[in-house]
Coordinates of C-alpha atoms in Angstrom, one line a residue:
Chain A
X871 CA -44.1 131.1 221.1
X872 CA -41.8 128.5 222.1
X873 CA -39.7 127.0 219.3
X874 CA -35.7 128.4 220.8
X875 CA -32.9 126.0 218.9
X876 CA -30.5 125.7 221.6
X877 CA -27.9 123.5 219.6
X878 CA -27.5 127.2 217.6
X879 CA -24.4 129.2 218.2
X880 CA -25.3 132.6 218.8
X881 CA -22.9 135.2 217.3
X882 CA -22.2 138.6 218.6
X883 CA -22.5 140.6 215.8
X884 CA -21.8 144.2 215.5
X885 CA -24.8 145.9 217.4
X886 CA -26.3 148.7 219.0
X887 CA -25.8 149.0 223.0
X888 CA -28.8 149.3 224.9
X889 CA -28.3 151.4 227.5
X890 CA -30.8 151.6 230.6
X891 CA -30.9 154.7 233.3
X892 CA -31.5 153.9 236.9
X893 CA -33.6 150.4 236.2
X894 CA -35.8 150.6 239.4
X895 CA -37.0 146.2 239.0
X896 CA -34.7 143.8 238.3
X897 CA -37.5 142.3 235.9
X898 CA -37.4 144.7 233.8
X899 CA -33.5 144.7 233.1
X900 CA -34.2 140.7 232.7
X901 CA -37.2 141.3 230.1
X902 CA -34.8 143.8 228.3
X903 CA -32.5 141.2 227.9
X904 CA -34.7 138.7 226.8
X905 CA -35.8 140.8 224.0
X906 CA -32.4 141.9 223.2
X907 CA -31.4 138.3 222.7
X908 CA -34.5 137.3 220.9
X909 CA -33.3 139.9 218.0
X910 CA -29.7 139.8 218.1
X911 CA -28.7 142.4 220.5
X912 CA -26.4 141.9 223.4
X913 CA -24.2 144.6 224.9
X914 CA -26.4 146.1 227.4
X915 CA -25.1 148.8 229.7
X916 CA -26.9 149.8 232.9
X917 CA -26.1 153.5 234.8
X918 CA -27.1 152.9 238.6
X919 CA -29.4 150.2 238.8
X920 CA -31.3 150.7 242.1
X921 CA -31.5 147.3 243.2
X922 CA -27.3 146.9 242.2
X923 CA -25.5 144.3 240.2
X924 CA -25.9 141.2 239.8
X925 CA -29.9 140.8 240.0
X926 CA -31.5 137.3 240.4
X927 CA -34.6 138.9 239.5
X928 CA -33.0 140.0 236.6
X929 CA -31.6 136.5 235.8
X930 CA -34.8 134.6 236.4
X931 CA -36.9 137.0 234.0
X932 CA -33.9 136.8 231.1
X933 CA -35.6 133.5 230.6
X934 CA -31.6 131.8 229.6
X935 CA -30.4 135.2 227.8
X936 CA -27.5 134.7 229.5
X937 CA -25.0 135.4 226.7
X938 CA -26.4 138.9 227.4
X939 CA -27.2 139.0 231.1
X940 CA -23.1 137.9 231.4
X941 CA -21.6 140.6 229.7
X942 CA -23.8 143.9 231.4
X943 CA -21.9 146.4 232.5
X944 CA -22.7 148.6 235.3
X945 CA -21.8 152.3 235.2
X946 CA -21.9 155.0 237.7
X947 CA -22.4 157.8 235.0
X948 CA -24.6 158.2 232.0
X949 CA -21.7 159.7 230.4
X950 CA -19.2 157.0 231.2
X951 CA -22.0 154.3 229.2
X952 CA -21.8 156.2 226.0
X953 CA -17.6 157.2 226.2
X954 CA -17.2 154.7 223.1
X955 CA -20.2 155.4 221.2
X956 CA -20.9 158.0 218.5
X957 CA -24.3 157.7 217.8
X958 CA -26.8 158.1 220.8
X959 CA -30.2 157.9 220.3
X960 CA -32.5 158.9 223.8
X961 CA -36.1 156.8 224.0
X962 CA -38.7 158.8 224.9
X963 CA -42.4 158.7 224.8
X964 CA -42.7 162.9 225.8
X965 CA -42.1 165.6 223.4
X966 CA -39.2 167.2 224.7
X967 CA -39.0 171.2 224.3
X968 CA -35.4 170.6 223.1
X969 CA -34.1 171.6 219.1
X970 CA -33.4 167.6 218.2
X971 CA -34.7 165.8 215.6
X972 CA -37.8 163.1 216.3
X973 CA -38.2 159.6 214.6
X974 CA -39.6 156.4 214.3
X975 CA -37.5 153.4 215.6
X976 CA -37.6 152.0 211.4
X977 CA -36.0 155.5 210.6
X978 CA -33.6 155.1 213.6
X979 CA -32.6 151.4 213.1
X980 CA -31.7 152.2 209.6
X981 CA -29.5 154.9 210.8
X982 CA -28.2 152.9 213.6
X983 CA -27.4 150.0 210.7
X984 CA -25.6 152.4 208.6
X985 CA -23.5 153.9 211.3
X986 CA -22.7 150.1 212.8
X987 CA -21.5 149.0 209.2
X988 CA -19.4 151.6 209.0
X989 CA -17.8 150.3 211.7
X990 CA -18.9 153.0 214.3
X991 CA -20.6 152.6 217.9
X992 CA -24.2 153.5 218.3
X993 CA -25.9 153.0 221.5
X994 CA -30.3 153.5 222.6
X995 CA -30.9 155.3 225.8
X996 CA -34.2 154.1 228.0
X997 CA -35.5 155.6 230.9
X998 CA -36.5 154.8 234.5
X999 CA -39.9 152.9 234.2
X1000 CA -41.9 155.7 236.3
X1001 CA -40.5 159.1 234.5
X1002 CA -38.0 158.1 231.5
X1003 CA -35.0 160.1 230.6
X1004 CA -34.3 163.4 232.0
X1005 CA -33.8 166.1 230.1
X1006 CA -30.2 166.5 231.1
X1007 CA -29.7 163.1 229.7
X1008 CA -31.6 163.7 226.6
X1009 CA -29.6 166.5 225.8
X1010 CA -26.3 163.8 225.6
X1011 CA -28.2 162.2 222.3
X1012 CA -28.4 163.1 219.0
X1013 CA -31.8 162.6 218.2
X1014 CA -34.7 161.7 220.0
X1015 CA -36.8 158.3 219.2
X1016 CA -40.0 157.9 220.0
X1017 CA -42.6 155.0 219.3
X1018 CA -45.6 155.5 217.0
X1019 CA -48.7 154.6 219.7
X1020 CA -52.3 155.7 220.6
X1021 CA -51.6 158.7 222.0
X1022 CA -54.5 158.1 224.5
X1023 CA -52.0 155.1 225.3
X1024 CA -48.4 155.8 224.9
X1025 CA -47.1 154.1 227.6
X1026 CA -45.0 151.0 227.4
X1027 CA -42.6 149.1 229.8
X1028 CA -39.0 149.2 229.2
X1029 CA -38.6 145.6 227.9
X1030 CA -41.3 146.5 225.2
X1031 CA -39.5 149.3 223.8
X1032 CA -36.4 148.1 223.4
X1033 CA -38.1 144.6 221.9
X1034 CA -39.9 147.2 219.1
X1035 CA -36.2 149.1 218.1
X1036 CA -34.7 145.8 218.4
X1037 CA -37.0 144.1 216.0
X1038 CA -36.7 146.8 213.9
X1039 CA -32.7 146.6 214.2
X1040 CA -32.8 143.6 213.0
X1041 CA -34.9 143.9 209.9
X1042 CA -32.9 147.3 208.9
X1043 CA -29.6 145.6 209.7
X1044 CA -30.8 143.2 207.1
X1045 CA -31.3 140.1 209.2
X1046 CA -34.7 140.2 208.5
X1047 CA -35.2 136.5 207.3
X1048 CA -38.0 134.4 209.0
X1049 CA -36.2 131.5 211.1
X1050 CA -38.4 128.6 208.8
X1051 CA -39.4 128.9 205.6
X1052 CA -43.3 128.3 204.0
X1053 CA -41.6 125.2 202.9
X1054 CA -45.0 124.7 200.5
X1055 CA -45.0 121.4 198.1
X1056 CA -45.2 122.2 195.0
X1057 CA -48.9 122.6 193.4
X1058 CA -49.9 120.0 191.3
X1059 CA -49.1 119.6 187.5
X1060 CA -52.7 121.4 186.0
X1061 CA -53.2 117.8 184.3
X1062 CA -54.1 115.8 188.2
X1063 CA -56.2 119.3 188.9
X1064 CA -58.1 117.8 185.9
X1065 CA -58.1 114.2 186.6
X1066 CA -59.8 115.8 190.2
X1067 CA -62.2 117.6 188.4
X1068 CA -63.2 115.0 185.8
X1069 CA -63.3 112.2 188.5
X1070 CA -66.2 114.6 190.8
X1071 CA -67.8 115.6 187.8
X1072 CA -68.3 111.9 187.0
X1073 CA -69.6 111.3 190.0
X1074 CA -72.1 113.9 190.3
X1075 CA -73.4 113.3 186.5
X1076 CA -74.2 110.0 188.5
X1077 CA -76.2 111.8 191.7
X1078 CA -77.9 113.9 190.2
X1079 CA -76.6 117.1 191.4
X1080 CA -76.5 119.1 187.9
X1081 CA -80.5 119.4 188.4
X1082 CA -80.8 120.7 184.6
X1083 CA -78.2 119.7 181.6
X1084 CA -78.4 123.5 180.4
X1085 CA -77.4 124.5 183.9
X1086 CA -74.1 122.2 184.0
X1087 CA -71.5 124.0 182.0
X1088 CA -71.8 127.0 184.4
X1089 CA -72.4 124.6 188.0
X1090 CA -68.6 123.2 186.5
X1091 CA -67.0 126.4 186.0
X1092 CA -67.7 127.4 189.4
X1093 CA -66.7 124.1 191.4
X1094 CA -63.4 124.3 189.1
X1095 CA -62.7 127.6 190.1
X1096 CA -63.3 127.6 193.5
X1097 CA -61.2 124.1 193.5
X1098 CA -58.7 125.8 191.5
X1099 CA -57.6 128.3 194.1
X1100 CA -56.5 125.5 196.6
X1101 CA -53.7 125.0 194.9
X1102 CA -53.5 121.5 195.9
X1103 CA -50.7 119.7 195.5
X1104 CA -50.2 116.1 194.2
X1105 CA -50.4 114.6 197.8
X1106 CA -53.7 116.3 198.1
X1107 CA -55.5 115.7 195.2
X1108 CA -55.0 111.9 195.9
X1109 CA -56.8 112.4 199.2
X1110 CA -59.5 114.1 198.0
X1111 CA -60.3 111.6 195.3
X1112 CA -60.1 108.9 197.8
X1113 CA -62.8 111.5 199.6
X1114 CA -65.0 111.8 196.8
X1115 CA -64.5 107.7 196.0
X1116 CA -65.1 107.2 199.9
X1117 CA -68.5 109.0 199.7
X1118 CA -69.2 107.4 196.6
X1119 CA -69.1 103.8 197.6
X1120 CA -71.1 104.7 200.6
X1121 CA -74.2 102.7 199.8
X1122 CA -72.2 99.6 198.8
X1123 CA -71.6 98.4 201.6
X1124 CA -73.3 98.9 205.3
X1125 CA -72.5 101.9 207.2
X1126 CA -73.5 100.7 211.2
X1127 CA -74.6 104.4 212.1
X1128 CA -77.3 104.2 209.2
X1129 CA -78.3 100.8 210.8
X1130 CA -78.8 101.9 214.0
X1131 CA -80.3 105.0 213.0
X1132 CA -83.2 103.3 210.8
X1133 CA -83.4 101.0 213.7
X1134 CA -84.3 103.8 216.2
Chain B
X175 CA -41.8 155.5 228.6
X176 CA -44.4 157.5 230.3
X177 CA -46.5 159.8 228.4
X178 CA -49.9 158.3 228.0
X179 CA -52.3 161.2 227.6
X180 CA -55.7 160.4 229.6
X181 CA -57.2 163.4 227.8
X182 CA -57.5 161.8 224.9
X183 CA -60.3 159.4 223.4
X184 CA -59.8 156.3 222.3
X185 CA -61.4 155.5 219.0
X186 CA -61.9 152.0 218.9
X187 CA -61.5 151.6 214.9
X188 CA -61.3 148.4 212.8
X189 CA -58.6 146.1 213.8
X190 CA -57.6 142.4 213.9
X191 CA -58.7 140.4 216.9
X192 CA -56.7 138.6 219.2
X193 CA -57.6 135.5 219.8
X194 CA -54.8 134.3 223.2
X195 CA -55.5 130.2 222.9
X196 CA -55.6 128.7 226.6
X197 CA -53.5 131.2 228.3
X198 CA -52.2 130.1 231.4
X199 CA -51.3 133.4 233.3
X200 CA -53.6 136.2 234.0
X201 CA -50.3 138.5 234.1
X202 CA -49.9 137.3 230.1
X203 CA -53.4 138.5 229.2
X204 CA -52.8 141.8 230.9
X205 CA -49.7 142.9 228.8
X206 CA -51.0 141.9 226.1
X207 CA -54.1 143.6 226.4
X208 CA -51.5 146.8 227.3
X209 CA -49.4 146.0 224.3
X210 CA -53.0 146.0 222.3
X211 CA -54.0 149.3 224.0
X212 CA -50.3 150.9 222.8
X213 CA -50.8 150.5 219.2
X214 CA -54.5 151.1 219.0
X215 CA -55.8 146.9 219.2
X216 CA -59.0 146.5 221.1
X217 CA -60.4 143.2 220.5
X218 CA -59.2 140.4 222.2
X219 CA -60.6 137.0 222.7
X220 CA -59.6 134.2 224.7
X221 CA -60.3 130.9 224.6
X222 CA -60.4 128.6 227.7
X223 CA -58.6 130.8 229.9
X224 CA -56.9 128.4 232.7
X225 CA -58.0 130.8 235.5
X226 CA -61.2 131.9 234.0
X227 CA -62.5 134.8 233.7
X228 CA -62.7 137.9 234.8
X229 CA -59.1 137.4 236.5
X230 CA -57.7 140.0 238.5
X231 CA -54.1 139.5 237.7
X232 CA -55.1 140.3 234.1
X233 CA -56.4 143.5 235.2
X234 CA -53.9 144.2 236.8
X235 CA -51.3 144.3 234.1
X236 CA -53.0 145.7 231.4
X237 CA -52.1 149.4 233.4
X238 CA -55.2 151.0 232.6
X239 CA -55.9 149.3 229.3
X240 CA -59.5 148.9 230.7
X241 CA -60.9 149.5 227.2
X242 CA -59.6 146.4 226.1
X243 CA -60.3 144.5 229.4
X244 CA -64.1 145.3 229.4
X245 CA -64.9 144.4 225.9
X246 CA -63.0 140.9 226.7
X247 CA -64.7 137.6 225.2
X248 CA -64.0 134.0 226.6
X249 CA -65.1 131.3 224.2
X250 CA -65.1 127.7 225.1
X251 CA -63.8 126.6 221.6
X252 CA -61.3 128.3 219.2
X253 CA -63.6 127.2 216.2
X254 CA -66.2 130.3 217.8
X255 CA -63.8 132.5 218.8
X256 CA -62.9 132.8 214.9
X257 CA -66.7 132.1 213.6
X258 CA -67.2 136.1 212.5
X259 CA -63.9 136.4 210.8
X260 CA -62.7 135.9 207.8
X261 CA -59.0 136.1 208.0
X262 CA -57.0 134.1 210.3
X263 CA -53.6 134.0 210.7
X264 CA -51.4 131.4 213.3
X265 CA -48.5 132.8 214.9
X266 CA -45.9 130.4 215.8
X267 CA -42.4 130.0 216.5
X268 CA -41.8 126.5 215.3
X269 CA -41.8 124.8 211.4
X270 CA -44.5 122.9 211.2
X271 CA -45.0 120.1 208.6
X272 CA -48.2 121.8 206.7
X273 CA -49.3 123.3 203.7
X274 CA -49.4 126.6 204.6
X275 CA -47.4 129.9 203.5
X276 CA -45.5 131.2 206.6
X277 CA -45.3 135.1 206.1
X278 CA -43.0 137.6 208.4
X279 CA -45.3 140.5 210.9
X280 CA -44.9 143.1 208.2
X281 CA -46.6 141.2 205.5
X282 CA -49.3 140.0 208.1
X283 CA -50.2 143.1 208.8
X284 CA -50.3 144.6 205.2
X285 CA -52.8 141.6 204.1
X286 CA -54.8 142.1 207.2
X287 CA -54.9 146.2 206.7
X288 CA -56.1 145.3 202.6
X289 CA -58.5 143.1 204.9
X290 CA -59.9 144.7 207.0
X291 CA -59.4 147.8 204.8
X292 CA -62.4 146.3 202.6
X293 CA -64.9 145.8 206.0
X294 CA -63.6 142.3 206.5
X295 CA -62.8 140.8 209.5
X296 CA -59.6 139.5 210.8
X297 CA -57.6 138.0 213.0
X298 CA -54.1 136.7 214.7
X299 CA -53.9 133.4 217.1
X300 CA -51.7 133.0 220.1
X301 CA -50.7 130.0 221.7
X302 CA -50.3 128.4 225.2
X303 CA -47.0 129.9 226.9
X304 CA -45.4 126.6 227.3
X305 CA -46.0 125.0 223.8
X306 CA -48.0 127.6 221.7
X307 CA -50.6 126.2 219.2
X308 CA -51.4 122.7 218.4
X309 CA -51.3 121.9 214.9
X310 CA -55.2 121.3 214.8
X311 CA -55.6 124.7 215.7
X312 CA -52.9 126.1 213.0
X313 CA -54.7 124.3 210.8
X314 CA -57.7 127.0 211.2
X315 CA -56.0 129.2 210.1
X316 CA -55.0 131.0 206.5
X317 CA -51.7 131.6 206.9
X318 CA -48.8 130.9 209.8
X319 CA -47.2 134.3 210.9
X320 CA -43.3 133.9 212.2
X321 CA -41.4 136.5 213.8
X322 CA -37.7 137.3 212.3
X323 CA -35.9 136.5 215.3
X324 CA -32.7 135.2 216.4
X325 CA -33.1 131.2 215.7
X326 CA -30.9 130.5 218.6
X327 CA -33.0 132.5 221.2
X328 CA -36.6 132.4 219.3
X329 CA -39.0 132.5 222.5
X330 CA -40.6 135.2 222.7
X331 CA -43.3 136.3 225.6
X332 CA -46.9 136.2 224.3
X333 CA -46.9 140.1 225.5
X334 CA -44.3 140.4 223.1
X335 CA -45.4 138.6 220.0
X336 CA -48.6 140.5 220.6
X337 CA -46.3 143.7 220.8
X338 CA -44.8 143.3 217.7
X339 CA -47.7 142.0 215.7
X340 CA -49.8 144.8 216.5
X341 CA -46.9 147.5 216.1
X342 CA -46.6 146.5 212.6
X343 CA -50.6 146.8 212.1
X344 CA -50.2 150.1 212.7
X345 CA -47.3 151.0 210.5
X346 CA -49.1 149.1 207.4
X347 CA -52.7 150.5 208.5
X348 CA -51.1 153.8 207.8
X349 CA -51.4 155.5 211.4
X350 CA -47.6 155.0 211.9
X351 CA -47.1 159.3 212.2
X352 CA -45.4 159.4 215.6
X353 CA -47.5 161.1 218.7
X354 CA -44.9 164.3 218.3
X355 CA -43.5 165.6 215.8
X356 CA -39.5 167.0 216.3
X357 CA -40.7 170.9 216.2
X358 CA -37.0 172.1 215.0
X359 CA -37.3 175.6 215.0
X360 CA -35.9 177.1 211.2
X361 CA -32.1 176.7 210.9
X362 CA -31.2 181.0 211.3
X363 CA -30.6 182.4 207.9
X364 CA -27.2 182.5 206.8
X365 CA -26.5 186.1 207.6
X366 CA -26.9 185.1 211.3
X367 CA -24.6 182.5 211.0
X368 CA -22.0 184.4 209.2
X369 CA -22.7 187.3 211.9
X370 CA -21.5 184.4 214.3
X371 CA -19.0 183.2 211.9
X372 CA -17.0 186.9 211.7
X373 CA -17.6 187.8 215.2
X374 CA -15.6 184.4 216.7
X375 CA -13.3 185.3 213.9
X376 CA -12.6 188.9 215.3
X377 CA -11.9 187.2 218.5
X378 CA -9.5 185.4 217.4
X379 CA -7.5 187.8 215.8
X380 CA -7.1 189.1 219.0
X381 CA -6.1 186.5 220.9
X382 CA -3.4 185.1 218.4
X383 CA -5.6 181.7 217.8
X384 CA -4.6 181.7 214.0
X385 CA -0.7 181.4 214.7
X386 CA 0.0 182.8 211.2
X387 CA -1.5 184.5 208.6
X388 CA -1.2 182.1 205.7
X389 CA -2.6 178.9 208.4
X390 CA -5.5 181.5 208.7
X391 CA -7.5 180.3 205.8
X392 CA -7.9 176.6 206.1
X393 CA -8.3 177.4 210.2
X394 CA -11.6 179.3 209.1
X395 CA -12.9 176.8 206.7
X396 CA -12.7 174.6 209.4
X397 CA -14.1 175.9 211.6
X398 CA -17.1 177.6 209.3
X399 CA -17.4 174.0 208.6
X400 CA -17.8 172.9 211.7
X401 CA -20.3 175.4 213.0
X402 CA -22.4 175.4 209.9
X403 CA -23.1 171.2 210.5
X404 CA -24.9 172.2 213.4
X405 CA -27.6 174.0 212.0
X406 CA -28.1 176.9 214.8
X407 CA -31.4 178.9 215.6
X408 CA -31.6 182.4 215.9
X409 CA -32.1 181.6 219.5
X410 CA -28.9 179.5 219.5
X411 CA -26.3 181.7 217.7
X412 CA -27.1 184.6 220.2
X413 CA -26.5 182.0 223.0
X414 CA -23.3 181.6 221.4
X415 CA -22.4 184.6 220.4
X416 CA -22.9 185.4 224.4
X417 CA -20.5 182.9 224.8
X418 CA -17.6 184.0 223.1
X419 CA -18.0 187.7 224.3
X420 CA -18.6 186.1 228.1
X421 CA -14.9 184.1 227.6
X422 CA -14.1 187.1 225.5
X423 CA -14.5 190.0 228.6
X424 CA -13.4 187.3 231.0
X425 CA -10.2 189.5 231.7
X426 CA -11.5 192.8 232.1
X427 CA -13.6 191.8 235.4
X428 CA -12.2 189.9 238.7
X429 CA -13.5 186.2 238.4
X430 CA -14.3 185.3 241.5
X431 CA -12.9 181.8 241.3
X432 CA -9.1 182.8 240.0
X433 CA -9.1 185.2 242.7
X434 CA -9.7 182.3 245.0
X435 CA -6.9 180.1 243.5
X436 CA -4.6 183.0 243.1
X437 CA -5.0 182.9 246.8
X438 CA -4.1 179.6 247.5

């Protein structure tokens, strides 16, 4: 899905950090970032990535998110990532045996958007890519998030995770809006629809098609309301007279693939 | 996020296609055949794979999602890759200059679930990943599907528009419950609590916290206040109540390490 405006400004808007725990590929903290960026997110906080920071790996795969891959920060401690925040929220796709509270990432965006307008820090918590959060780590969050998958299938890489809470951030924070619009002309005035359906109607009294006159009221009613639900507008109610006019007129004058065909 | 449960079948219910149109990379058909397989998708389609077919870099990054990998179709043209369906929705990141209604993935997914809801079937295109669909293809379709991303970073990996598209399926098909549920044991009843509350209370008393007796008031409001917000278990206010008669006792047996510093 290409279609990235880069004359647009981006703006760094109050958001939640993302916060990733021992990132073992480089790809994957480049991927996060990359779907951070494509919803609006960009503080992102790694504790000990293995491979150390900076990452080409992690550059090349952030496909130009560089507004976020410029402002990571690299901690030493899980606790040092969240010092600022007061909402925590640990991803996790394991039931824990821990007394938190479990929800969706819709119910825990629309928290997280709350919280943020309120002027307050919030911050998501992701795991290593082979065993997620520990338990000691889940017990720093307030409540645990987990995704609502096939169970037979629950697992998804890092960058897809935080893609999911950070669409969902950005619809709960209210940012919802599609980038382009249906932008539909208008349909036509009801009086062209007629002039459409009185012009083919015309034309088929002419062919024949309405095999008995008793049958032609109801053949009309149907072609009108299957034409009807087009909703044409003006531009294309033009064309498809000229496409009913163009079939027409087809036997006045020669059509060279009739020719050849009665030649053969 | 680990946690995939192997034990479990997969039921291979009604849901939209996904039709990838000349994908380019194998590793692109493989997570979205994994992002498929998280949210319960199953039938995927491709037409005019650039590498053909079976490729083994597909395989290799769907991780396991070899129930969507076997039931794989390559068609040759997108017209018969949509022939059986009767709902067909474009997903693209760019305006285009057409007479369709551009809907957000939320709204996608509700029609499709009314859709395929009533036995019907449906499906969502994906472009190429360097330029996405071309416009003859869009115009197969019903209905162009945008994502509500950041117009200043709107490219999004085909994994990832897959993600998200089939995320929201399952929300509006109504199997968004979560895999676990949070399992809070019962808040204790109040008596525990005040048990807790008269106990820390006594403590107190004794060790001159409430400095004088007309502070003491507000200083137990407080602190009742406090406590109650956190909405103990049985299990938890006897863990506590063991705490404050460990700190409590702390002077009436040698501690091992003030010894030591007393020492130094």
């Amino acid at each position: 899905m290409a279609g990235t405006d880069f004359s647009q400004r981006i703006d760094l808007l109050p958001t939640p950090a993302v916060i990733l725990v021992e990132p073992q590929l480089g790809e994957n903290i480049g991927t996060a970032a990359r779907a951070m960026a494509n919803f609006g997110l960009w503080d992102l906080r790694l504790v000990k990535p293995r491979d150390g920071w900076p990452n080409e790996k992690a550059v090349a795969a952030a496909s130009r998110a560089d507004h976020v891959i410029e402002r990571v920060r690299v901690f030493d401690r899980l606790e040092d990532a969240v010092a600022d925040l007061s909402l925590v929220y640990a991803t996790t796709a394991r039931s824990r045996d821990m007394q938190k509270e479990v929800i969706g990432p819709d119910e825990a965006a629309r928290r997280m958007a709350a919280h943020i307008g309120g002027g307050k820090g919030a911050g998501l918590l992701f795991g290593r890519e082979k065993w997620g959060l520990l338990n000691d780590e889940v017990a720093l969050a307030d409540i645990i998030v987990t995704l609502p998958v096939e169970p037979a299938f629950a697992s998804l890489n890092i960058a897809q995770a935080v893609l999911i809470l950070a669409y969902e951030w950005r619809l709960q924070s209210g940012r919802g809006q599609l980038p382009f619009d249906s932008g539909l002309a208008e349909a036509a005035p009801r009086s062209e629809l007629v002039g459409l359906f009185e012009h083919l109607e015309g034309v088929l009294d002419q062919t024949g098609f309405f095999t008995t006159p008793d049958k032609r009221p109801s053949m009309v009613n149907n072609l009108r309301t299957a034409l009807t639900r087009g909703n044409f507008t003006s531009q294309e109610i033009r064309t498809l007279r000229g496409v009913i006019s163009s079939i027409d007129r087809r036997h006045e004058r020669p059509n060279p693939n009739r020719m050849k065909k009665a030649e053969d």
